[in-house]
Tab-separated table of C-alpha atoms in Angstrom:
chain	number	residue	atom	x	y	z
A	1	UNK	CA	20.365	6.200	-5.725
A	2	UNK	CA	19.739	3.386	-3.386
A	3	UNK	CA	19.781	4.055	0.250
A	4	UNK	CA	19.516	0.542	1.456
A	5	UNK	CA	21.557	-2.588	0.140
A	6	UNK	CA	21.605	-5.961	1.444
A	7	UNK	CA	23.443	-9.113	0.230
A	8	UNK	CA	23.048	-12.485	1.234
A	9	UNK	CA	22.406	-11.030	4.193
A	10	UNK	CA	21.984	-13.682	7.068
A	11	UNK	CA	21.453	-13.740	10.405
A	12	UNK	CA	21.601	-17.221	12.617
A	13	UNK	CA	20.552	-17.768	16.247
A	14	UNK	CA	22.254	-21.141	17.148
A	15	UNK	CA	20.509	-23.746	14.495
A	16	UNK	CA	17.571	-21.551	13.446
A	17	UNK	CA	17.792	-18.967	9.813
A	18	UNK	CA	16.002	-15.839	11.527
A	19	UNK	CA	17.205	-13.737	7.857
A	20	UNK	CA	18.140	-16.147	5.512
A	21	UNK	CA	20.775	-15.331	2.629
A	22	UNK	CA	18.527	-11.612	1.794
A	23	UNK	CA	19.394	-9.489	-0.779
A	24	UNK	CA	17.146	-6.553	-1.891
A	25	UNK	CA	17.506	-2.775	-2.419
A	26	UNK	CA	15.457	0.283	-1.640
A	27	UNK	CA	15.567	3.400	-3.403
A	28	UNK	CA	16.182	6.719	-1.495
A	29	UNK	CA	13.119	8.787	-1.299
A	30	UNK	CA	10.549	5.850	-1.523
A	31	UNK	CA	8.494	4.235	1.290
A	32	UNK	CA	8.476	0.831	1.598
A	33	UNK	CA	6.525	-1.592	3.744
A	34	UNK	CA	8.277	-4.870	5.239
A	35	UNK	CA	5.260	-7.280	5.806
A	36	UNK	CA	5.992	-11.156	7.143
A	37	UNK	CA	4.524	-12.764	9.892
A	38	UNK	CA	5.324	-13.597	13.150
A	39	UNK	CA	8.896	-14.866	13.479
A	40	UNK	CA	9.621	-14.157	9.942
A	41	UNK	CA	12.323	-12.458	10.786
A	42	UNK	CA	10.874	-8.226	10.569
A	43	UNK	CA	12.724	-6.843	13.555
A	44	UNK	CA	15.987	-9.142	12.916
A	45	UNK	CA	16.822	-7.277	9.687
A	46	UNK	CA	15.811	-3.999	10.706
A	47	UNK	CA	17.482	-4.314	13.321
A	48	UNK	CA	20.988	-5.274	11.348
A	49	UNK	CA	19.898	-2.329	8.806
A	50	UNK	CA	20.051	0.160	11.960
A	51	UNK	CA	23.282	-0.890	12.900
A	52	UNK	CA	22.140	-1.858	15.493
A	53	UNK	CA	23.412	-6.267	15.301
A	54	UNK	CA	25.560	-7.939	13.049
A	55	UNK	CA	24.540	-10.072	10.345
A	56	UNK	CA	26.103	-13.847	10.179
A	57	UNK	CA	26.932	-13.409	6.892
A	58	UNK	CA	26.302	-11.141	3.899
A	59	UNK	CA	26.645	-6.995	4.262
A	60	UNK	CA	24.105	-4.442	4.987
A	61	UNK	CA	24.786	-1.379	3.226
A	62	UNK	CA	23.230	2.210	4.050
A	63	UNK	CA	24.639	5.064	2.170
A	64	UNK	CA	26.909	2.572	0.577
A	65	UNK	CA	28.443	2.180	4.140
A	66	UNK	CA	28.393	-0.507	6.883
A	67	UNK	CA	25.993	0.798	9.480
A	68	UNK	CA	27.501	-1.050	12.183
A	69	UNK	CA	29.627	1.194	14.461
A	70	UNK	CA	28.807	4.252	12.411
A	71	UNK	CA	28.257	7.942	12.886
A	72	UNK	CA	27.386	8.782	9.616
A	73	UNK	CA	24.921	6.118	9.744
A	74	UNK	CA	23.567	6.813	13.552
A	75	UNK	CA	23.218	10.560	12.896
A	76	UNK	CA	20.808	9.884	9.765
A	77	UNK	CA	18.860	6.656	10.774
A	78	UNK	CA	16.244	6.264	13.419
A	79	UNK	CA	15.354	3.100	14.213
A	80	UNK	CA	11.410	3.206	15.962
A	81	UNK	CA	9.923	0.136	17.952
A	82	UNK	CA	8.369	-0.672	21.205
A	83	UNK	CA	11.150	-1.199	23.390
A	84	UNK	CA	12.552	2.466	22.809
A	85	UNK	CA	15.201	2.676	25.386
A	86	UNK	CA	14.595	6.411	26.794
A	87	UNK	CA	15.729	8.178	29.596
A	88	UNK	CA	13.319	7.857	32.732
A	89	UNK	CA	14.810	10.411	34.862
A	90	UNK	CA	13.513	13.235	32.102
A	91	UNK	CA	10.123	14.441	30.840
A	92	UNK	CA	9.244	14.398	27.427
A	93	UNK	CA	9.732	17.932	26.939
A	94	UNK	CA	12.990	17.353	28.250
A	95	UNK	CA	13.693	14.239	25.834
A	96	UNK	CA	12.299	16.255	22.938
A	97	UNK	CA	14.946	19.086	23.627
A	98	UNK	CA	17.179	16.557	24.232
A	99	UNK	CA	16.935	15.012	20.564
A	100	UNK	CA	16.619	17.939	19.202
A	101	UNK	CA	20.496	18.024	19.683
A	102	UNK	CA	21.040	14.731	17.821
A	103	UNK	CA	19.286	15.268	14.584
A	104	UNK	CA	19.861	17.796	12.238
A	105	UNK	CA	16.430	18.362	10.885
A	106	UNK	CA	14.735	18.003	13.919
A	107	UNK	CA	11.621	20.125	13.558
A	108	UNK	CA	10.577	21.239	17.024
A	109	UNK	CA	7.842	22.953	16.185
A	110	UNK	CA	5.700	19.624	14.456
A	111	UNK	CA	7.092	17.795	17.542
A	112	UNK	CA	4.667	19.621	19.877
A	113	UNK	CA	2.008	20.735	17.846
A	114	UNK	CA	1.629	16.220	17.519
A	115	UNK	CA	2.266	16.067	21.429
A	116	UNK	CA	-0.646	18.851	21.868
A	117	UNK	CA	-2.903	16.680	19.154
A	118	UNK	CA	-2.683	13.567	20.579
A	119	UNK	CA	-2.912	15.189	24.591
A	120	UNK	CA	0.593	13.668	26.056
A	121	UNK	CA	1.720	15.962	28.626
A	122	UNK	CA	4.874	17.536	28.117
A	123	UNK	CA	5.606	17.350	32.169
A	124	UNK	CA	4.905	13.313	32.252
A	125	UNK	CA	7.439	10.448	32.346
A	126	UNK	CA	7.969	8.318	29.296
A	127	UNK	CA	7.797	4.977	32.250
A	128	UNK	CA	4.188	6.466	33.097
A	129	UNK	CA	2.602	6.347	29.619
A	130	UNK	CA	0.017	3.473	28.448
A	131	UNK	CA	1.221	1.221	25.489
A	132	UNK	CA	-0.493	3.109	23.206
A	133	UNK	CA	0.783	6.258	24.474
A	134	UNK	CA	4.166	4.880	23.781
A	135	UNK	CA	3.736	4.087	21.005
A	136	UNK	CA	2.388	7.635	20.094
A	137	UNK	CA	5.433	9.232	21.348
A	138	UNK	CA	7.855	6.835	19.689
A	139	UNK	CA	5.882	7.838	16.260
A	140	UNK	CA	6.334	11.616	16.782
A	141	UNK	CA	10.169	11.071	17.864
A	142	UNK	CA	10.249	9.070	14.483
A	143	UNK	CA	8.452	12.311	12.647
A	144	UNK	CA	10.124	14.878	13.603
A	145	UNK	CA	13.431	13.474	13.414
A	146	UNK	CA	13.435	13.441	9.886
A	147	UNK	CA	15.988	11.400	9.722
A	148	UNK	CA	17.180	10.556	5.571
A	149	UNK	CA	16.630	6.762	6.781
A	150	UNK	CA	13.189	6.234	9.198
A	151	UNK	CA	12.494	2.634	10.360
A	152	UNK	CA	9.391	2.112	12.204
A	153	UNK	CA	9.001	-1.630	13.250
A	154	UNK	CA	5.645	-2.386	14.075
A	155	UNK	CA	4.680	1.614	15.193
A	156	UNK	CA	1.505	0.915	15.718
A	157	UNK	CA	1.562	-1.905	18.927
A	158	UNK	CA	-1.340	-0.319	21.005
A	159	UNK	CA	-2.427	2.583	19.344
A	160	UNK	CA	-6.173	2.870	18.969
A	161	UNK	CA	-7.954	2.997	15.643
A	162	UNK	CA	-8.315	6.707	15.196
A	163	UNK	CA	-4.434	7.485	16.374
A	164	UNK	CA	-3.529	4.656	13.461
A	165	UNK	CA	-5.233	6.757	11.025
A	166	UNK	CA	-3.742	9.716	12.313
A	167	UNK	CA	-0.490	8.603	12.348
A	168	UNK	CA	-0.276	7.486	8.994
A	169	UNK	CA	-1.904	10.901	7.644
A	170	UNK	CA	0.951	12.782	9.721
A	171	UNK	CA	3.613	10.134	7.957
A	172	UNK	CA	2.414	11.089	4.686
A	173	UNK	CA	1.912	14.590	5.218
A	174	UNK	CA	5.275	14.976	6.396
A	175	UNK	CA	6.784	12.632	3.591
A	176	UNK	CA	5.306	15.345	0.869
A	177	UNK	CA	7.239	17.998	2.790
A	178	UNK	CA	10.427	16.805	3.556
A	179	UNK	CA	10.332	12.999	1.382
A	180	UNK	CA	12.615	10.578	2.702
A	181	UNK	CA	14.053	6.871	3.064
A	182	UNK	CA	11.011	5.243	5.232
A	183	UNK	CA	10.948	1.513	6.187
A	184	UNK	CA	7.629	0.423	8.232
A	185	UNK	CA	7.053	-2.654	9.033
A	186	UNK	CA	3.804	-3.972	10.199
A	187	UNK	CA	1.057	-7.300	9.828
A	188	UNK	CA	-1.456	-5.309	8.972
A	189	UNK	CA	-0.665	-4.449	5.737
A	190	UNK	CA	-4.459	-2.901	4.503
A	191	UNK	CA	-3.772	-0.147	6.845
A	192	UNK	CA	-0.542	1.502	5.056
A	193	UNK	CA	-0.887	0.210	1.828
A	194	UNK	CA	-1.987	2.949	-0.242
A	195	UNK	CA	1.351	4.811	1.420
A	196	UNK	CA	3.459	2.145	0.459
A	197	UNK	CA	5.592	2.415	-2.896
A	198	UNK	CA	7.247	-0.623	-2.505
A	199	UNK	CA	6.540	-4.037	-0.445
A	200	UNK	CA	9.182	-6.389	0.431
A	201	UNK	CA	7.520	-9.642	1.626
A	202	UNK	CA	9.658	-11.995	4.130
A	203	UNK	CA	8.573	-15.508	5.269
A	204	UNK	CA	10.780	-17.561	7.476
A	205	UNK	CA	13.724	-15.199	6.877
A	206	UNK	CA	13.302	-15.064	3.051
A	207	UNK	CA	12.441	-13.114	0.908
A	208	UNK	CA	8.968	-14.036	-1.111
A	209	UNK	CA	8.401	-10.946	-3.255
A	210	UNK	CA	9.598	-7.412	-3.460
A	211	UNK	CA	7.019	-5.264	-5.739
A	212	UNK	CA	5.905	-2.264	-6.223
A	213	UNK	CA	2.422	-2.079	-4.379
A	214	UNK	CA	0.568	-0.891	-7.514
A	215	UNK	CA	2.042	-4.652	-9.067
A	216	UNK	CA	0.773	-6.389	-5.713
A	217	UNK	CA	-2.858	-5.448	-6.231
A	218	UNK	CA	-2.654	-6.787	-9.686
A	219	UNK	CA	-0.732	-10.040	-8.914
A	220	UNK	CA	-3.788	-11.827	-8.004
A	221	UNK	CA	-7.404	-12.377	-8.323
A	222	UNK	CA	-10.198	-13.903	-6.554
A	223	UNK	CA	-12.264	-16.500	-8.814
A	224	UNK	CA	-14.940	-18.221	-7.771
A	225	UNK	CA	-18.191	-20.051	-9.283
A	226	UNK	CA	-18.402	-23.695	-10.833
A	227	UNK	CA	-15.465	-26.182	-9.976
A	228	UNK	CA	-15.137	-27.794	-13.308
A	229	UNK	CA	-15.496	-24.391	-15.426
A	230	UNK	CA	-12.654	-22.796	-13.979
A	231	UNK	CA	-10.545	-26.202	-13.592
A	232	UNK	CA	-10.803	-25.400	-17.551
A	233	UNK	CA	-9.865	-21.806	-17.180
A	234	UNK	CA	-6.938	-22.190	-14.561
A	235	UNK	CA	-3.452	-23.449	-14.907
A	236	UNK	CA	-3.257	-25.589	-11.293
A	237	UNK	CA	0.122	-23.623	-11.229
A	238	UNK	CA	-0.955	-19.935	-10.733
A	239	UNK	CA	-3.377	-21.107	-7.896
A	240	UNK	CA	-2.168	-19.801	-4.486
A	241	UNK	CA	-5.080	-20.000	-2.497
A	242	UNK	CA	-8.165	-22.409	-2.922
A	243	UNK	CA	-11.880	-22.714	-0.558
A	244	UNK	CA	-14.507	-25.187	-1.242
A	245	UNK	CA	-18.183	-23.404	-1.781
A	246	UNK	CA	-20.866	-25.294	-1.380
A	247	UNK	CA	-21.234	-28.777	-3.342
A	248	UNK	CA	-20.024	-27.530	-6.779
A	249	UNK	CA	-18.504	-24.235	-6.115
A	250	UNK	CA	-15.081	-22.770	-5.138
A	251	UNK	CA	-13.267	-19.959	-4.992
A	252	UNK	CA	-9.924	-20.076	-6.177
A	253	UNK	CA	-6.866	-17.024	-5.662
A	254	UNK	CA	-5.003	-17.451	-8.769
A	255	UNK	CA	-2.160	-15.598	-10.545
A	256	UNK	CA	-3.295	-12.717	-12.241
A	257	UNK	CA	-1.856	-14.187	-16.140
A	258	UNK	CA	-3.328	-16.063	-18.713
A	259	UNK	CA	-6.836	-15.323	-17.766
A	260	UNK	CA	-9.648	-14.027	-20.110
A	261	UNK	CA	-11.812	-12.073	-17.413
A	262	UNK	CA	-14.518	-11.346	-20.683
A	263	UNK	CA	-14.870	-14.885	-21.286
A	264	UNK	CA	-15.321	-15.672	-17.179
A	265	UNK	CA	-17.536	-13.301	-16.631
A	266	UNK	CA	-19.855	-13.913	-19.736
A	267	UNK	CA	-19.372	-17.693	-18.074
A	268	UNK	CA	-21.131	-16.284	-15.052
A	269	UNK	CA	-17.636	-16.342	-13.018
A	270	UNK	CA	-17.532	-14.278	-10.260
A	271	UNK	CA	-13.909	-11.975	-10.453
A	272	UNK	CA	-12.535	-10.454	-7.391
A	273	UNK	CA	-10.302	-8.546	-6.494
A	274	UNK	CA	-7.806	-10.151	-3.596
A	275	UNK	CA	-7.008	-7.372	-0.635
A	276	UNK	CA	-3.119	-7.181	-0.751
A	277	UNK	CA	-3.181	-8.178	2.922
A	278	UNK	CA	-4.753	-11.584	2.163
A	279	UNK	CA	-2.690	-12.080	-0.515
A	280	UNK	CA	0.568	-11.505	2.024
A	281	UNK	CA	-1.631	-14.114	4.007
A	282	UNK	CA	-1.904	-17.132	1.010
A	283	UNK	CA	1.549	-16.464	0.254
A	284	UNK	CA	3.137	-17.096	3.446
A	285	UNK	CA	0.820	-19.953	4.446
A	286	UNK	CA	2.499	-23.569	4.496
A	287	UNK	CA	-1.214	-25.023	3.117
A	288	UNK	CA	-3.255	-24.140	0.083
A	289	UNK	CA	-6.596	-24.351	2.112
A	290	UNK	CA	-5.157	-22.249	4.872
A	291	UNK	CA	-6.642	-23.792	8.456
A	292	UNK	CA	-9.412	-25.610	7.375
A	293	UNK	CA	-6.779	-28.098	6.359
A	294	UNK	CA	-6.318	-28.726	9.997
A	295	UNK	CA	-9.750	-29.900	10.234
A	296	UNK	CA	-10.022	-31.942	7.483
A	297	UNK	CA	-8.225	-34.940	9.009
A	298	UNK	CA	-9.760	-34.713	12.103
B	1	UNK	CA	-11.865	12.064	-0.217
B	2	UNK	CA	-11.675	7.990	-0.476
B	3	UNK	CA	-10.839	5.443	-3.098
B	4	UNK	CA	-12.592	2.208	-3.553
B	5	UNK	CA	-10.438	-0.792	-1.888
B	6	UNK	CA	-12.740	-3.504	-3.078
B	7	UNK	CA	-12.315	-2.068	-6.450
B	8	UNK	CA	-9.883	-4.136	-8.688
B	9	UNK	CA	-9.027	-1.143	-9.979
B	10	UNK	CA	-5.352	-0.283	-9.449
B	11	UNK	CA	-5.713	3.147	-7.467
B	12	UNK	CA	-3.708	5.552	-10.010
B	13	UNK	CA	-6.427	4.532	-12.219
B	14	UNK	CA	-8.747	5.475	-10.086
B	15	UNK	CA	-7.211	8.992	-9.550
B	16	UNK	CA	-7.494	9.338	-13.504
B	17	UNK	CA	-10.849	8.123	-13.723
B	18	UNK	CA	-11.602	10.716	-10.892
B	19	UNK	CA	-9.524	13.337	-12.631
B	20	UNK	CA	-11.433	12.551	-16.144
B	21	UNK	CA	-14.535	12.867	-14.492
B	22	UNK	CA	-13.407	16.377	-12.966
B	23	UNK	CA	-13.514	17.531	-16.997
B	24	UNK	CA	-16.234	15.366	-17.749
B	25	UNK	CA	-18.271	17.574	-15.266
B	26	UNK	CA	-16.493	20.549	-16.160
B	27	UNK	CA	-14.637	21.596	-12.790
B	28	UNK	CA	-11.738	21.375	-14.897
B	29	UNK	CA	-11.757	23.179	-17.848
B	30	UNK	CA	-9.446	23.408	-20.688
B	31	UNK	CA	-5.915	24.709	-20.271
B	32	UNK	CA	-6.892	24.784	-16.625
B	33	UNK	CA	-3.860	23.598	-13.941
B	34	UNK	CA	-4.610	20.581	-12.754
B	35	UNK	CA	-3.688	19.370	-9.404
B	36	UNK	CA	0.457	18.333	-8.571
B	37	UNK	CA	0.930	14.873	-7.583
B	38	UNK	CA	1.289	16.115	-3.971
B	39	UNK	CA	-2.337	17.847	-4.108
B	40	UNK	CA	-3.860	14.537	-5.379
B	41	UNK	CA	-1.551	12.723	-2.829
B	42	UNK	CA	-2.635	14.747	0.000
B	43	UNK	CA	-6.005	14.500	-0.843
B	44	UNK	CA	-6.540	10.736	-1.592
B	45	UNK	CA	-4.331	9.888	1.240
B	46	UNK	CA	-1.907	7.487	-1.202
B	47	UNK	CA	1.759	7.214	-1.722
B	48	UNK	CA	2.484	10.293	-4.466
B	49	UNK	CA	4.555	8.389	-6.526
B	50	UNK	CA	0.659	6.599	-7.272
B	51	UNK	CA	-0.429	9.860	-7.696
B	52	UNK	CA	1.909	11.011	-10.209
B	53	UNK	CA	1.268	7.745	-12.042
B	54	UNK	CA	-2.269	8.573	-12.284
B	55	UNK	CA	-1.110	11.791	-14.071
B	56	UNK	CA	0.892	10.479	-16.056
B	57	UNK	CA	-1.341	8.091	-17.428
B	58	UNK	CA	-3.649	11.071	-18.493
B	59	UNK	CA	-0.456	12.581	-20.091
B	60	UNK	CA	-0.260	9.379	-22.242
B	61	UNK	CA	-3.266	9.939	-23.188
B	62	UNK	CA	-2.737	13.390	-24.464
B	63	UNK	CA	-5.698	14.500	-22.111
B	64	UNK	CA	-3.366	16.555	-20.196
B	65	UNK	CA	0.111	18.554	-21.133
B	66	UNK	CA	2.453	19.522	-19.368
B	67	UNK	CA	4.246	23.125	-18.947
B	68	UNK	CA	7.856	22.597	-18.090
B	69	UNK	CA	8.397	23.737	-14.159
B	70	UNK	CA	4.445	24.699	-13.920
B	71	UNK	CA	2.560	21.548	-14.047
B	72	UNK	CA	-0.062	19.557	-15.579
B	73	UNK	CA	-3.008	21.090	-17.927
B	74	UNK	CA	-6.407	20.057	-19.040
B	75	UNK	CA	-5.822	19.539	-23.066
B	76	UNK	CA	-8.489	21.305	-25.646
B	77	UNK	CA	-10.496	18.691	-26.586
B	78	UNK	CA	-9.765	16.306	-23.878
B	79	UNK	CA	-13.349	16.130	-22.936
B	80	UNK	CA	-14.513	15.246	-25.941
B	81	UNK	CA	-11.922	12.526	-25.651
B	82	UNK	CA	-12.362	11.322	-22.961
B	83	UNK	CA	-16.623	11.075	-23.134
B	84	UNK	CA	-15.879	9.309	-26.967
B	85	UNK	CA	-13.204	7.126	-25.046
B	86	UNK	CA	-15.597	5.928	-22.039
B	87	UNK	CA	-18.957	5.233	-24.416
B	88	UNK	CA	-16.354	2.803	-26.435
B	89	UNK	CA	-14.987	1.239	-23.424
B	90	UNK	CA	-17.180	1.500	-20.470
B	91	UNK	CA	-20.724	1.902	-21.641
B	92	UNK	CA	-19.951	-0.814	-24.596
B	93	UNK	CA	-18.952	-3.452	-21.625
B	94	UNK	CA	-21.634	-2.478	-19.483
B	95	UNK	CA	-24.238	-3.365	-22.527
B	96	UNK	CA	-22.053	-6.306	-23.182
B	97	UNK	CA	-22.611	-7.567	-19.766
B	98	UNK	CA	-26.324	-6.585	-19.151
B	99	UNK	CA	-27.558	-8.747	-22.450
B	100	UNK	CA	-24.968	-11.875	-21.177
B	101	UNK	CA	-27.297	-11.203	-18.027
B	102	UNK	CA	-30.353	-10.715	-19.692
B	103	UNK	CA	-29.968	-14.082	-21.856
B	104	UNK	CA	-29.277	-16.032	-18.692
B	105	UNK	CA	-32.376	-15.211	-16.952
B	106	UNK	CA	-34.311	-15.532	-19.926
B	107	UNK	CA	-35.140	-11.892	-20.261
B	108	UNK	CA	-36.443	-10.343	-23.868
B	109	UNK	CA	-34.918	-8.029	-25.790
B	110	UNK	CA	-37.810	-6.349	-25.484
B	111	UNK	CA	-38.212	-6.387	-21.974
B	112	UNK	CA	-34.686	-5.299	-21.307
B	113	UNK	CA	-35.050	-2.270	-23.849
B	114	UNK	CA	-38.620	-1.483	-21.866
B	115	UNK	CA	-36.143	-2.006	-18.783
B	116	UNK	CA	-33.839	0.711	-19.373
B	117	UNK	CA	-36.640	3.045	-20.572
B	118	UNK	CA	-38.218	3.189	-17.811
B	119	UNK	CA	-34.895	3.851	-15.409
B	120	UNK	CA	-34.633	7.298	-14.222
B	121	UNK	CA	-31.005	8.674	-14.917
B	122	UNK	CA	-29.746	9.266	-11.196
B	123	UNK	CA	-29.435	13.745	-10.690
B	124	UNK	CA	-25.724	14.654	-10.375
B	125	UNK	CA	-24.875	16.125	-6.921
C-alpha cells in the first residue's frame, strides 16, 4: 500500500517554483530519505505532506486522503524540524505527558529511558535548551510518537557527532520494533544511508531520481587513469562528473552501463566506487567540473 | 559490527559474503538457523529490507532454505558450495589480476610463483 502520493504537486512563492509539478510515491512501512540542497525545496513539500500548507497545484495524498485540515491525518503524522512550536510555560516532563494524550502509540516508557540517555532534565524548559539539545528532544518526541507517518526534516541541526550516531541507531532500533512510514530529510546523506530504503532526490523543486538506495550505490562509478584510454571506453553521455589529474590523467564519474570493468582494470584503470552523497552532489550541480569551473575563467 | 563504505560492493552483498564466510569458518553449521533479517539488521546497523536481500540472495543460491514461519537454514553442502563457488570466482580474478600486474612491471613468472611461496598465509582470529 502506499502511504504517501503526490501529483504534480506544486508549490509557488510569487515568481519562484519552490516544488515544481512532483509526483512520486512511498510505500508504507519503508524509510525513505529526501536529499536536495539548499533551497531545493526539502521543507516546502514536507511541509505540504504534513498538512501543514497548501500546494499551488497538484494533490498530496496520505492514506489516500488530503492531509490538509485533517484529523485522521494529524493524529497519525508527526511532522519533526527545528522550529518545533512547544509550549514554554511547561517542562518536558510535562510536554511528554502532554503528548502522550495525542498519539496513540505513544510509548512513555522509551521516551524517558532516551531523555535519561542523552541527560535532558525532565524539570527544564524546552526555551532553555542548546540547539543541539533541541534538536535531541524533537528526535525523541518524533520516536516515541510512533506515529504510522514520521517526518523528520533536517533532525539533526546541532546535534554533535556521537548523538547523530545515536539517534539514527535508536531510529532503526525502533523501526525493527514497531516499522513504520519514515520520511528524513537531510544534506548529509552518508550518515543515514545504509537506513534508507528508498531516496528521492529533489533539485530546484524537481524531482532528479527516486531509487532504491541499494540502485544508488550502483548508478555510478569513479574512473580515473589515462585521458585518451577511457575517452575510448566512455560514452561522453553517461559522464556526470569529470576532474583533470595531472597532465594526462582524469577522473571521470560515469554511469554505471556499458562498461567492461575486466577490460579497465587489465588497462591499468583505476575503478571506484562513488559515495552516494557525492553522487547527490554531481547530480545537482549546474557544472560538470563542479567549482573549479569558477576558476577557470578567472 | 561494520560494513565497508569504500567498498563497491552493494552492502546486501556484503551481508552474504559475511554470512558465507560464517559457514566457511564453520560458526554456522548445516541445518543451523541462521540469523532473521532483523538480527542482521540490528547488527550491521542497515535498513532490513537490505538485510533480507542479503538472505535472499543466499536462498537463490540454494545455500540456505527456508522453513515456513521459522526462518532461514544453512543448506547440507552449502559449504562445499560456496568454497567451490569463491576459488572459481574470487581466487580466479585475484590470479587474473596479479599476472596483468606482474606483466606490467616486468615481473617473471618465476619470480611471482617464488613470490607467493614465500607469503605466509595470515592466522585466522
Amino acid at each position: 500500500m502506499q502511504s504517501v502520493e503526490c501529483n504534480n504537486l506544486t508549490k509557488r512563492y510569487g515568481s519562484v517554483y519552490a516544488v515544481n509539478d512532483l509526483s512520486f510515491s512511498i510505500a508504507e512501512n519503508s524509510i525513505t530519505g529526501l536529499i536536495g540542497r539548499n533551497g531545493a525545496g526539502k521543507t516546502t513539500l514536507l511541509k505540504m505532506l504534513a498538512g501543514f500548507s497548501l500546494p499551488t497545484s497538484g494533490t498530496v495524498n496520505i492514506f489516500g486522503q488530503n492531509p490538509f485540515n485533517n484529523l485522521l491525518v494529524s493524529a497519525n503524522l508527526i511532522f519533526i524540524d527545528d522550529e518545533m512550536v512547544l509550549p514554554e510555560n511547561m517542562n518536558l516532563g510535562e510536554i511528554l505527558k502532554a503528548a502522550a494524550t495525542f498519539y496513540e502509540n505513544w510509548q512513555a516508557g522509551l521516551a524517558s529511558g532516551l531523555l535519561d540517555y542523552f541527560s535532558l532534565d525532565l524539570c527544564s524548559y524546552y526555551p532553555q535548551l542548546s540547539k543541539g539539545m533541541k534538536s535531541t528532544f524533537n528526535m525523541i518526541l518524533g520516536i516515541a510518537a510512533r506515529c504510522p507517518i514520521t517526518i523528520f526534516d533536517e533532525p539533526t541541526v546541532g546535534m554533535d557527532a556521537a548523538v547523530r550516531k545515536d539517534f539514527y541507531r535508536a531510529l532503526l532500533k525502533d523501526y525493527l520494533q514497531q516499522p513504520r512510514t519514515i520520511i528524513l530529510s537531510s544534506h548529509l546523506l552518508g550518515e543515514i544511508e545504509d537506513l534508507l530504503d528508498n531516496i528521492l532526490l529533489i533539485d530546484a523543486g524537481e524531482k532528479r531520481l527516486h531509487l532504491p538506495m541499494d540502485e544508488l550505490r550502483s548508478y555510478a562509478v569513479g574512473l580515473s587513469g589515462n585521458f585518451k584510454l577511457l575517452n575510448e571506453l566512455v560514452k561522453k553521455e553517461d559522464i556526470i562528473f569529470q576532474q583533470q589529474l595531472g597532465k594526462d590523467k582524469i577522473y571521470l564519474v560515469v554511469r554505471n552501463r556499458n562498461i567492461d570493468f575486466s577490460a579497465a582494470k587489465l588497462k591499468g584503470l583505476e575503478i571506484s566506487p562513488v559515495a552516494a552523497n557525492d553522487l547527490c552532489v554531481y547530480l545537482t550541480a549546474k557544472h560538470k567540473g563542479g567549482i573549479d569551473d569558477v576558476f577557470k575563467h578567472n | 559490527m561494520y560494513l565497508n563504505a569504500d567498498d563497491l560492493t552493494p552492502l546486501y552483498v556484503q551481508i552474504a559474503q559475511w554470512l558465507e564466510l560464517e559457514i566457511l569458518n564453520g560458526t554456522l553449521q548445516s541445518d543451523e538457523k541462521v540469523y532473521s533479517q532483523y538480527q542482521l539488521a540490528e547488527m550491521f546497523n542497515v535498513n532490513p529490507a537490505t538485510a533480507a536481500k542479503g538472505l535472499s540472495l543466499l536462498a537463490g543460491e540454494n545455500l540456505l532454505y527456508k522453513k515456513r514461519g521459522l526462518g532461514m537454514f544453512v543448506a547440507p553442502q552449502a559449504k562445499e558450495k560456496i568454497r567451490a563457488k569463491r576459488i572459481k570466482q574470487n581466487l580466479q580474478q585475484l590470479v587474473l589480476q596479479v599476472v596483468a600486474e606482474a606483466e606490467r612491471l616486468q615481473v617473471s613468472q618465476a619470480e611471482l610463483i617464488a613470490m607467493i611461496k614465500n607469503v605466509e598465509p595470515p592466522k585466522e582470529e
